[in-house]
Amino acid sequence: MAPFIRRLSRIYSFILATCFWIGSSHCSHAQSIYEQIGRLPVTTYTAEEYDGAPVVLSAIQSEEGLMYFGTSEGIHEYDGVSWRALFDRVNFRLIRGFAKDPSGRIFYAGTDFGYLETDTKGETKAVSLLHLIPEEIISGIEIFPINFLDKYLFLVSRENLIRLELAEDFSLKSLKTWPAETTFSYAFVQGDDFFIHQNERGLFQLIEEEIKLVPGTEILGKDRFRIMLPYPSEGGKTFLFGGFSTGFYLFDGTSVSKFATEVDQLIKEGAGQLVHALPYQGNYILSFFGAGIVILSSKGELLNRIGTEQGLPTDVVRNVYLDRGQGLWATTEDGIARISIGSPIQTFGKDLGITSFVRSIQKQGKDFYLGTTNNLVKFDQKINAFKSVPGYNTFGSGFLNFDGQDLIVANGPSLEVITAGKTIKLDFPKDGSVSSRTLIPKNNPNILLVGTSTGLLVYERGLSKEFPWELKGKAPEIGPTQFLFEGKDGRIFTAGAEKINALRIEENKLESKGALPIKSKAFEVSTSSTFSLIDGEFYVRSSEGFQKFSEKEQDFLPTDDFEAVEAEIRDFNQANTGIIWAESKAGKKFVLKRNEAGKFVKDDTPNSIAPYLTWYDFIDEDSILWFGSQKGLVRYDPKKDNQSDKEFFTLIRRIETKTDT
């Protein structure tokens, strides 16, 4: 189960509907290729969890925020913590549809028809209204769509269109039926108009108490149509129709034309049958029998596809529903899934070519490299996935660093530069050294520092592309170096298992002979110490508490900068993204900020990134944040982050009242 579900509290604050296209907004959202292929957070719920049938047919959210799901055996209520079954009758099955009346009351339809109400104990009950419909009309048949228009409630079976008008006490005020000439398929409400599809005939509209064929729609009678949605047009009267096995059509009020899309091939090849759709931010979310979920642009472009590889329990998706947060619920043949469709988080793993621990990230334009513990991988635009770079199969630490257009690769027992598509091996010690980190100081751009298992190597920029860097030697008195940091005013810090060095490069030009112009001071640390450069200042946390390097004293001095969180944290960090974060002794990560006094405190601003924070991070030219880990790569778009991913509906917890007997 996804982390945000585990962290749900018992009571949620109300989240207003955001981001959802509702007919009047038609501006498509341009997606990068990484948005299209990244895996969104998916939470699944099995039949065992909700204690019901695995086949789930429909979904709706109440005004209070509770979720309801119709299955092949009944209705289930979910409040974000627990599930409840709302059926106790044999005929309470195949709940294919929900609808709300103008007051927000939920009605359901299947082999039964009725509404949901809350009893005196605060529990939801299903109240049947099936008795209102004459037995000769409804007996032995199944109601599938249910709609409201004005004061009327419409039910559809294959044989009849049924219209009811209910009194306040749910008694019947009026009833009217229209029999099908062939069989009815599905009904749609668009504005003030009611439409119904009839197999072999086409689209019909209810006009002055008659259902009349809409001229020009006869071609729609050749397939089952369950989708009718507004399509962007100048007059606002164009509709998009989706056929079960024939794809999409546009209807402009007078004629129907085929609408070519990038999912037509899926349907043609029998990979999936189109069963449901929703409008979303100028695009469409489609559900398929056999092809999962597809996001389609209004131009017919396939923007994203979500299936079993991205976490769905099955690719047979019967229905999709958007809650008031950024959650897309998929009802499937094997349980329920919630996809955080608007989440700022996306993950990339084995299915996209990332097979081991991502320890370094470098992205520059179209060049996107990852250094992993097993290999060097680069994003391949032709296959839209990461692909191993030949010759780097024993990659070691995998640290990467762009120098202009050149990529410097710390390749374990070697150091290399990838430039203009070719690899140049730099001179590297043959003493068993293993490279770890590289750094080109901002104040000394012609010097390259390389941390290794035996010390700190110093290179000077070469005079040509063929010889980009020349090894000058090892910096004196600096032992094994795993980390390199550049602080304020050019101060360089190196860190190994038991020693930290604070050093300066005194000259910009290195002599080819003699001692290197580096002055350093060493500080002993224990293996349990943690350290990080934060806003240019170097901090160490040890058994003696927090200390900060003082440029004036040339030493580490005690600091109270972390006193508000010191007792709780065991590690802290700020790397390439600029986010300051800590990890608690219990293993929970959280973001830090400075208060008015400049001290570090917890940042309680809602965000989704905290669980994914790692040392291995990067911020690209589009201000997208990337994080590497043992499980792969995480993409984080801060512009999309808000509370709704954590608080996706208002919880009204039911309190069961026990009565003594």
PDB file of C-alpha atoms in Angstrom, residues 54-271:
ATOM      1  CA  PRO A  54     -13.435  -8.988  -6.907  1.00  0.00           C
ATOM      2  CA  VAL A  55     -15.463  -7.647  -9.855  1.00  0.00           C
ATOM      3  CA  VAL A  56     -16.070  -3.933  -9.181  1.00  0.00           C
ATOM      4  CA  LEU A  57     -18.394  -2.081 -11.549  1.00  0.00           C
ATOM      5  CA  SER A  58     -18.892   1.501 -10.347  1.00  0.00           C
ATOM      6  CA  ALA A  59     -17.775   4.228  -7.929  1.00  0.00           C
ATOM      7  CA  ILE A  60     -18.977   7.528  -6.467  1.00  0.00           C
ATOM      8  CA  GLN A  61     -17.993   9.938  -3.677  1.00  0.00           C
ATOM      9  CA  SER A  62     -20.543  11.334  -1.239  1.00  0.00           C
ATOM     10  CA  GLU A  63     -20.894  14.981  -0.299  1.00  0.00           C
ATOM     11  CA  GLU A  64     -19.268  14.094   3.039  1.00  0.00           C
ATOM     12  CA  GLY A  65     -16.282  12.594   1.211  1.00  0.00           C
ATOM     13  CA  LEU A  66     -16.930   8.871   1.668  1.00  0.00           C
ATOM     14  CA  MET A  67     -16.316   6.529  -1.252  1.00  0.00           C
ATOM     15  CA  TYR A  68     -18.861   3.960  -2.446  1.00  0.00           C
ATOM     16  CA  PHE A  69     -18.224   1.084  -4.825  1.00  0.00           C
ATOM     17  CA  GLY A  70     -20.713  -1.139  -6.624  1.00  0.00           C
ATOM     18  CA  THR A  71     -19.642  -4.744  -7.144  1.00  0.00           C
ATOM     19  CA  SER A  72     -21.155  -7.889  -8.613  1.00  0.00           C
ATOM     20  CA  GLU A  73     -22.463  -8.652  -5.106  1.00  0.00           C
ATOM     21  CA  GLY A  74     -23.375  -5.285  -3.564  1.00  0.00           C
ATOM     22  CA  ILE A  75     -22.100  -1.911  -2.350  1.00  0.00           C
ATOM     23  CA  HIS A  76     -19.050  -1.163  -0.183  1.00  0.00           C
ATOM     24  CA  GLU A  77     -18.295   2.011   1.751  1.00  0.00           C
ATOM     25  CA  TYR A  78     -14.719   3.238   2.375  1.00  0.00           C
ATOM     26  CA  ASP A  79     -13.844   6.052   4.769  1.00  0.00           C
ATOM     27  CA  GLY A  80     -10.080   6.001   4.246  1.00  0.00           C
ATOM     28  CA  VAL A  81      -9.500   3.676   7.189  1.00  0.00           C
ATOM     29  CA  SER A  82     -12.063   0.890   7.091  1.00  0.00           C
ATOM     30  CA  TRP A  83     -14.577  -0.773   4.822  1.00  0.00           C
ATOM     31  CA  ARG A  84     -18.250  -1.642   5.329  1.00  0.00           C
ATOM     32  CA  ALA A  85     -20.577  -3.795   3.206  1.00  0.00           C
ATOM     33  CA  LEU A  86     -24.048  -2.290   2.614  1.00  0.00           C
ATOM     34  CA  PHE A  87     -26.123  -5.265   1.538  1.00  0.00           C
ATOM     35  CA  ASP A  88     -28.123  -8.060   3.108  1.00  0.00           C
ATOM     36  CA  ARG A  89     -30.436  -9.167   0.303  1.00  0.00           C
ATOM     37  CA  VAL A  90     -29.900 -11.828  -2.355  1.00  0.00           C
ATOM     38  CA  ASN A  91     -31.011  -9.568  -5.211  1.00  0.00           C
ATOM     39  CA  PHE A  92     -28.638  -6.756  -4.216  1.00  0.00           C
ATOM     40  CA  ARG A  93     -26.149  -7.491  -7.005  1.00  0.00           C
ATOM     41  CA  LEU A  94     -24.489  -6.091 -10.130  1.00  0.00           C
ATOM     42  CA  ILE A  95     -24.503  -2.463  -8.994  1.00  0.00           C
ATOM     43  CA  ARG A  96     -23.473  -0.901 -12.306  1.00  0.00           C
ATOM     44  CA  GLY A  97     -24.308   2.731 -11.644  1.00  0.00           C
ATOM     45  CA  PHE A  98     -24.567   5.569  -9.118  1.00  0.00           C
ATOM     46  CA  ALA A  99     -25.994   9.066  -9.463  1.00  0.00           C
ATOM     47  CA  LYS A 100     -26.722  12.030  -7.199  1.00  0.00           C
ATOM     48  CA  ASP A 101     -29.958  13.967  -7.050  1.00  0.00           C
ATOM     49  CA  PRO A 102     -29.834  17.793  -6.817  1.00  0.00           C
ATOM     50  CA  SER A 103     -29.487  17.579  -3.018  1.00  0.00           C
ATOM     51  CA  GLY A 104     -26.453  15.283  -3.241  1.00  0.00           C
ATOM     52  CA  ARG A 105     -28.221  12.087  -2.159  1.00  0.00           C
ATOM     53  CA  ILE A 106     -26.722   8.992  -3.776  1.00  0.00           C
ATOM     54  CA  PHE A 107     -28.898   6.599  -5.768  1.00  0.00           C
ATOM     55  CA  TYR A 108     -27.767   3.206  -7.056  1.00  0.00           C
ATOM     56  CA  ALA A 109     -28.974   0.814  -9.734  1.00  0.00           C
ATOM     57  CA  GLY A 110     -28.352  -2.811 -10.709  1.00  0.00           C
ATOM     58  CA  THR A 111     -30.569  -5.787 -10.040  1.00  0.00           C
ATOM     59  CA  ASP A 112     -31.913  -3.483  -7.318  1.00  0.00           C
ATOM     60  CA  PHE A 113     -32.644   0.244  -7.395  1.00  0.00           C
ATOM     61  CA  GLY A 114     -32.699   2.657  -4.439  1.00  0.00           C
ATOM     62  CA  TYR A 115     -30.810   5.241  -2.416  1.00  0.00           C
ATOM     63  CA  LEU A 116     -28.340   5.507   0.491  1.00  0.00           C
ATOM     64  CA  GLU A 117     -29.235   7.082   3.815  1.00  0.00           C
ATOM     65  CA  THR A 118     -27.640   7.443   7.252  1.00  0.00           C
ATOM     66  CA  ASP A 119     -29.519   5.863  10.159  1.00  0.00           C
ATOM     67  CA  THR A 120     -29.721   7.037  13.784  1.00  0.00           C
ATOM     68  CA  LYS A 121     -26.482   5.197  14.619  1.00  0.00           C
ATOM     69  CA  GLY A 122     -24.624   7.107  11.922  1.00  0.00           C
ATOM     70  CA  GLU A 123     -24.352   4.074   9.654  1.00  0.00           C
ATOM     71  CA  THR A 124     -25.125   4.051   5.947  1.00  0.00           C
ATOM     72  CA  LYS A 125     -28.047   1.906   4.810  1.00  0.00           C
ATOM     73  CA  ALA A 126     -29.246   1.012   1.328  1.00  0.00           C
ATOM     74  CA  VAL A 127     -32.978   1.591   0.881  1.00  0.00           C
ATOM     75  CA  SER A 128     -34.612  -0.199  -2.041  1.00  0.00           C
ATOM     76  CA  LEU A 129     -37.152   1.564  -4.294  1.00  0.00           C
ATOM     77  CA  LEU A 130     -37.606  -1.351  -6.638  1.00  0.00           C
ATOM     78  CA  HIS A 131     -41.235  -1.714  -5.520  1.00  0.00           C
ATOM     79  CA  LEU A 132     -42.070   1.599  -7.231  1.00  0.00           C
ATOM     80  CA  ILE A 133     -41.633   0.062 -10.682  1.00  0.00           C
ATOM     81  CA  PRO A 134     -44.343  -2.278 -11.983  1.00  0.00           C
ATOM     82  CA  GLU A 135     -43.196  -5.885 -12.062  1.00  0.00           C
ATOM     83  CA  GLU A 136     -44.034  -6.306 -15.749  1.00  0.00           C
ATOM     84  CA  ILE A 137     -41.513  -3.548 -16.568  1.00  0.00           C
ATOM     85  CA  ILE A 138     -38.646  -4.459 -14.269  1.00  0.00           C
ATOM     86  CA  SER A 139     -39.038  -8.156 -13.401  1.00  0.00           C
ATOM     87  CA  GLY A 140     -35.987 -10.255 -14.220  1.00  0.00           C
ATOM     88  CA  ILE A 141     -34.003  -7.445 -15.873  1.00  0.00           C
ATOM     89  CA  GLU A 142     -30.987  -5.420 -14.905  1.00  0.00           C
ATOM     90  CA  ILE A 143     -30.833  -1.634 -14.687  1.00  0.00           C
ATOM     91  CA  PHE A 144     -27.462  -0.252 -15.802  1.00  0.00           C
ATOM     92  CA  PRO A 145     -27.245   3.549 -16.234  1.00  0.00           C
ATOM     93  CA  ILE A 146     -28.963   5.897 -13.797  1.00  0.00           C
ATOM     94  CA  ASN A 147     -29.274   9.653 -14.414  1.00  0.00           C
ATOM     95  CA  PHE A 148     -30.927  12.757 -13.001  1.00  0.00           C
ATOM     96  CA  LEU A 149     -32.302  15.625 -15.076  1.00  0.00           C
ATOM     97  CA  ASP A 150     -34.319  18.383 -13.431  1.00  0.00           C
ATOM     98  CA  LYS A 151     -36.894  16.719 -11.164  1.00  0.00           C
ATOM     99  CA  TYR A 152     -36.730  13.361 -12.915  1.00  0.00           C
ATOM    100  CA  LEU A 153     -34.740  10.206 -12.330  1.00  0.00           C
ATOM    101  CA  PHE A 154     -34.006   8.065 -15.415  1.00  0.00           C
ATOM    102  CA  LEU A 155     -33.297   4.334 -15.375  1.00  0.00           C
ATOM    103  CA  VAL A 156     -32.322   2.282 -18.397  1.00  0.00           C
ATOM    104  CA  SER A 157     -32.710  -1.431 -19.055  1.00  0.00           C
ATOM    105  CA  ARG A 158     -32.175  -3.106 -22.377  1.00  0.00           C
ATOM    106  CA  GLU A 159     -35.921  -3.150 -22.954  1.00  0.00           C
ATOM    107  CA  ASN A 160     -37.114   0.157 -21.459  1.00  0.00           C
ATOM    108  CA  LEU A 161     -36.247   3.739 -20.656  1.00  0.00           C
ATOM    109  CA  ILE A 162     -37.931   4.487 -17.314  1.00  0.00           C
ATOM    110  CA  ARG A 163     -38.572   7.971 -15.916  1.00  0.00           C
ATOM    111  CA  LEU A 164     -39.630   8.480 -12.289  1.00  0.00           C
ATOM    112  CA  GLU A 165     -40.637  11.560 -10.334  1.00  0.00           C
ATOM    113  CA  LEU A 166     -40.289  11.055  -6.579  1.00  0.00           C
ATOM    114  CA  ALA A 167     -41.966  12.871  -3.699  1.00  0.00           C
ATOM    115  CA  GLU A 168     -39.982  14.026  -0.647  1.00  0.00           C
ATOM    116  CA  ASP A 169     -40.944  10.848   1.192  1.00  0.00           C
ATOM    117  CA  PHE A 170     -39.747   8.774  -1.819  1.00  0.00           C
ATOM    118  CA  SER A 171     -43.243   7.817  -2.841  1.00  0.00           C
ATOM    119  CA  LEU A 172     -43.971   7.806  -6.562  1.00  0.00           C
ATOM    120  CA  LYS A 173     -45.425  11.002  -8.077  1.00  0.00           C
ATOM    121  CA  SER A 174     -45.219   9.948 -11.709  1.00  0.00           C
ATOM    122  CA  LEU A 175     -43.853   7.157 -13.901  1.00  0.00           C
ATOM    123  CA  LYS A 176     -43.371   6.980 -17.658  1.00  0.00           C
ATOM    124  CA  THR A 177     -41.646   4.382 -19.852  1.00  0.00           C
ATOM    125  CA  TRP A 178     -40.439   4.220 -23.447  1.00  0.00           C
ATOM    126  CA  PRO A 179     -39.901   0.737 -24.902  1.00  0.00           C
ATOM    127  CA  ALA A 180     -36.890   0.025 -27.113  1.00  0.00           C
ATOM    128  CA  GLU A 181     -37.367  -0.831 -30.793  1.00  0.00           C
ATOM    129  CA  THR A 182     -34.231  -2.974 -30.599  1.00  0.00           C
ATOM    130  CA  THR A 183     -32.290  -2.696 -27.317  1.00  0.00           C
ATOM    131  CA  PHE A 184     -31.071   0.310 -25.393  1.00  0.00           C
ATOM    132  CA  SER A 185     -27.353   0.631 -24.680  1.00  0.00           C
ATOM    133  CA  TYR A 186     -26.581   3.688 -22.566  1.00  0.00           C
ATOM    134  CA  ALA A 187     -28.009   7.088 -21.654  1.00  0.00           C
ATOM    135  CA  PHE A 188     -26.353  10.499 -21.349  1.00  0.00           C
ATOM    136  CA  VAL A 189     -27.287  13.867 -19.853  1.00  0.00           C
ATOM    137  CA  GLN A 190     -25.665  16.872 -21.565  1.00  0.00           C
ATOM    138  CA  GLY A 191     -26.763  20.188 -20.144  1.00  0.00           C
ATOM    139  CA  ASP A 192     -30.562  20.213 -20.279  1.00  0.00           C
ATOM    140  CA  ASP A 193     -30.747  17.440 -22.869  1.00  0.00           C
ATOM    141  CA  PHE A 194     -31.272  13.710 -22.402  1.00  0.00           C
ATOM    142  CA  PHE A 195     -29.864  11.255 -24.955  1.00  0.00           C
ATOM    143  CA  ILE A 196     -30.061   7.481 -25.217  1.00  0.00           C
ATOM    144  CA  HIS A 197     -28.254   5.105 -27.554  1.00  0.00           C
ATOM    145  CA  GLN A 198     -30.221   2.360 -29.274  1.00  0.00           C
ATOM    146  CA  ASN A 199     -28.423  -0.565 -30.865  1.00  0.00           C
ATOM    147  CA  GLU A 200     -28.730  -0.815 -34.662  1.00  0.00           C
ATOM    148  CA  ARG A 201     -30.520   2.552 -34.783  1.00  0.00           C
ATOM    149  CA  GLY A 202     -28.287   5.340 -33.470  1.00  0.00           C
ATOM    150  CA  LEU A 203     -28.572   8.173 -30.942  1.00  0.00           C
ATOM    151  CA  PHE A 204     -32.001   9.293 -29.719  1.00  0.00           C
ATOM    152  CA  GLN A 205     -33.006  12.452 -27.838  1.00  0.00           C
ATOM    153  CA  LEU A 206     -35.938  12.954 -25.482  1.00  0.00           C
ATOM    154  CA  ILE A 207     -37.982  15.797 -26.996  1.00  0.00           C
ATOM    155  CA  GLU A 208     -41.467  16.722 -25.777  1.00  0.00           C
ATOM    156  CA  GLU A 209     -42.151  13.324 -24.213  1.00  0.00           C
ATOM    157  CA  GLU A 210     -40.886  11.397 -27.249  1.00  0.00           C
ATOM    158  CA  ILE A 211     -37.531   9.814 -27.970  1.00  0.00           C
ATOM    159  CA  LYS A 212     -36.538  10.802 -31.490  1.00  0.00           C
ATOM    160  CA  LEU A 213     -33.608   9.704 -33.633  1.00  0.00           C
ATOM    161  CA  VAL A 214     -30.963  12.422 -33.903  1.00  0.00           C
ATOM    162  CA  PRO A 215     -30.491  12.835 -37.687  1.00  0.00           C
ATOM    163  CA  GLY A 216     -27.048  11.870 -38.912  1.00  0.00           C
ATOM    164  CA  THR A 217     -26.248   9.492 -36.025  1.00  0.00           C
ATOM    165  CA  GLU A 218     -27.371   6.265 -37.664  1.00  0.00           C
ATOM    166  CA  ILE A 219     -23.755   5.112 -38.004  1.00  0.00           C
ATOM    167  CA  LEU A 220     -23.527   5.017 -34.191  1.00  0.00           C
ATOM    168  CA  GLY A 221     -26.008   2.147 -34.150  1.00  0.00           C
ATOM    169  CA  LYS A 222     -23.312  -0.263 -35.352  1.00  0.00           C
ATOM    170  CA  ASP A 223     -21.563  -0.491 -31.971  1.00  0.00           C
ATOM    171  CA  ARG A 224     -22.269  -0.160 -28.248  1.00  0.00           C
ATOM    172  CA  PHE A 225     -21.592   3.405 -27.118  1.00  0.00           C
ATOM    173  CA  ARG A 226     -21.006   4.162 -23.442  1.00  0.00           C
ATOM    174  CA  ILE A 227     -19.133   7.449 -23.957  1.00  0.00           C
ATOM    175  CA  MET A 228     -20.542  10.848 -24.856  1.00  0.00           C
ATOM    176  CA  LEU A 229     -18.470  13.836 -23.766  1.00  0.00           C
ATOM    177  CA  PRO A 230     -18.193  17.498 -24.797  1.00  0.00           C
ATOM    178  CA  TYR A 231     -15.484  18.164 -27.368  1.00  0.00           C
ATOM    179  CA  PRO A 232     -13.769  21.587 -27.752  1.00  0.00           C
ATOM    180  CA  SER A 233     -15.488  23.587 -30.483  1.00  0.00           C
ATOM    181  CA  GLU A 234     -16.466  27.162 -31.247  1.00  0.00           C
ATOM    182  CA  GLY A 235     -20.185  26.618 -30.757  1.00  0.00           C
ATOM    183  CA  GLY A 236     -19.739  24.286 -27.808  1.00  0.00           C
ATOM    184  CA  LYS A 237     -22.176  21.747 -29.279  1.00  0.00           C
ATOM    185  CA  THR A 238     -19.721  19.145 -30.555  1.00  0.00           C
ATOM    186  CA  PHE A 239     -19.566  15.794 -28.784  1.00  0.00           C
ATOM    187  CA  LEU A 240     -17.095  12.936 -28.681  1.00  0.00           C
ATOM    188  CA  PHE A 241     -18.579   9.425 -28.848  1.00  0.00           C
ATOM    189  CA  GLY A 242     -16.653   6.307 -27.905  1.00  0.00           C
ATOM    190  CA  GLY A 243     -17.626   2.907 -29.269  1.00  0.00           C
ATOM    191  CA  PHE A 244     -16.922  -0.386 -27.510  1.00  0.00           C
ATOM    192  CA  SER A 245     -14.975  -1.799 -30.451  1.00  0.00           C
ATOM    193  CA  THR A 246     -14.988   0.848 -33.207  1.00  0.00           C
ATOM    194  CA  GLY A 247     -13.247   3.771 -31.491  1.00  0.00           C
ATOM    195  CA  PHE A 248     -14.166   7.437 -31.567  1.00  0.00           C
ATOM    196  CA  TYR A 249     -16.556   9.652 -33.500  1.00  0.00           C
ATOM    197  CA  LEU A 250     -17.323  13.378 -33.478  1.00  0.00           C
ATOM    198  CA  PHE A 251     -20.871  14.702 -33.746  1.00  0.00           C
ATOM    199  CA  ASP A 252     -21.241  18.408 -34.605  1.00  0.00           C
ATOM    200  CA  GLY A 253     -25.032  18.537 -34.337  1.00  0.00           C
ATOM    201  CA  THR A 254     -25.718  17.552 -37.927  1.00  0.00           C
ATOM    202  CA  SER A 255     -23.288  14.793 -38.891  1.00  0.00           C
ATOM    203  CA  VAL A 256     -21.021  12.139 -37.431  1.00  0.00           C
ATOM    204  CA  SER A 257     -17.399  11.701 -38.532  1.00  0.00           C
ATOM    205  CA  LYS A 258     -14.700   9.225 -37.504  1.00  0.00           C
ATOM    206  CA  PHE A 259     -12.156  10.698 -35.092  1.00  0.00           C
ATOM    207  CA  ALA A 260      -8.723   9.126 -35.545  1.00  0.00           C
ATOM    208  CA  THR A 261      -6.669   8.665 -32.377  1.00  0.00           C
ATOM    209  CA  GLU A 262      -3.455   6.978 -31.287  1.00  0.00           C
ATOM    210  CA  VAL A 263      -5.437   4.300 -29.422  1.00  0.00           C
ATOM    211  CA  ASP A 264      -7.283   3.090 -32.527  1.00  0.00           C
ATOM    212  CA  GLN A 265      -4.664   0.409 -33.079  1.00  0.00           C
ATOM    213  CA  LEU A 266      -5.200  -0.947 -29.558  1.00  0.00           C
ATOM    214  CA  ILE A 267      -8.899  -1.378 -30.307  1.00  0.00           C
ATOM    215  CA  LYS A 268      -8.330  -2.717 -33.823  1.00  0.00           C
ATOM    216  CA  GLU A 269      -5.874  -5.355 -32.590  1.00  0.00           C
ATOM    217  CA  GLY A 270      -8.290  -6.443 -29.877  1.00  0.00           C
ATOM    218  CA  ALA A 271      -5.878  -5.365 -27.118  1.00  0.00           C
TER     219      ALA A 271
END
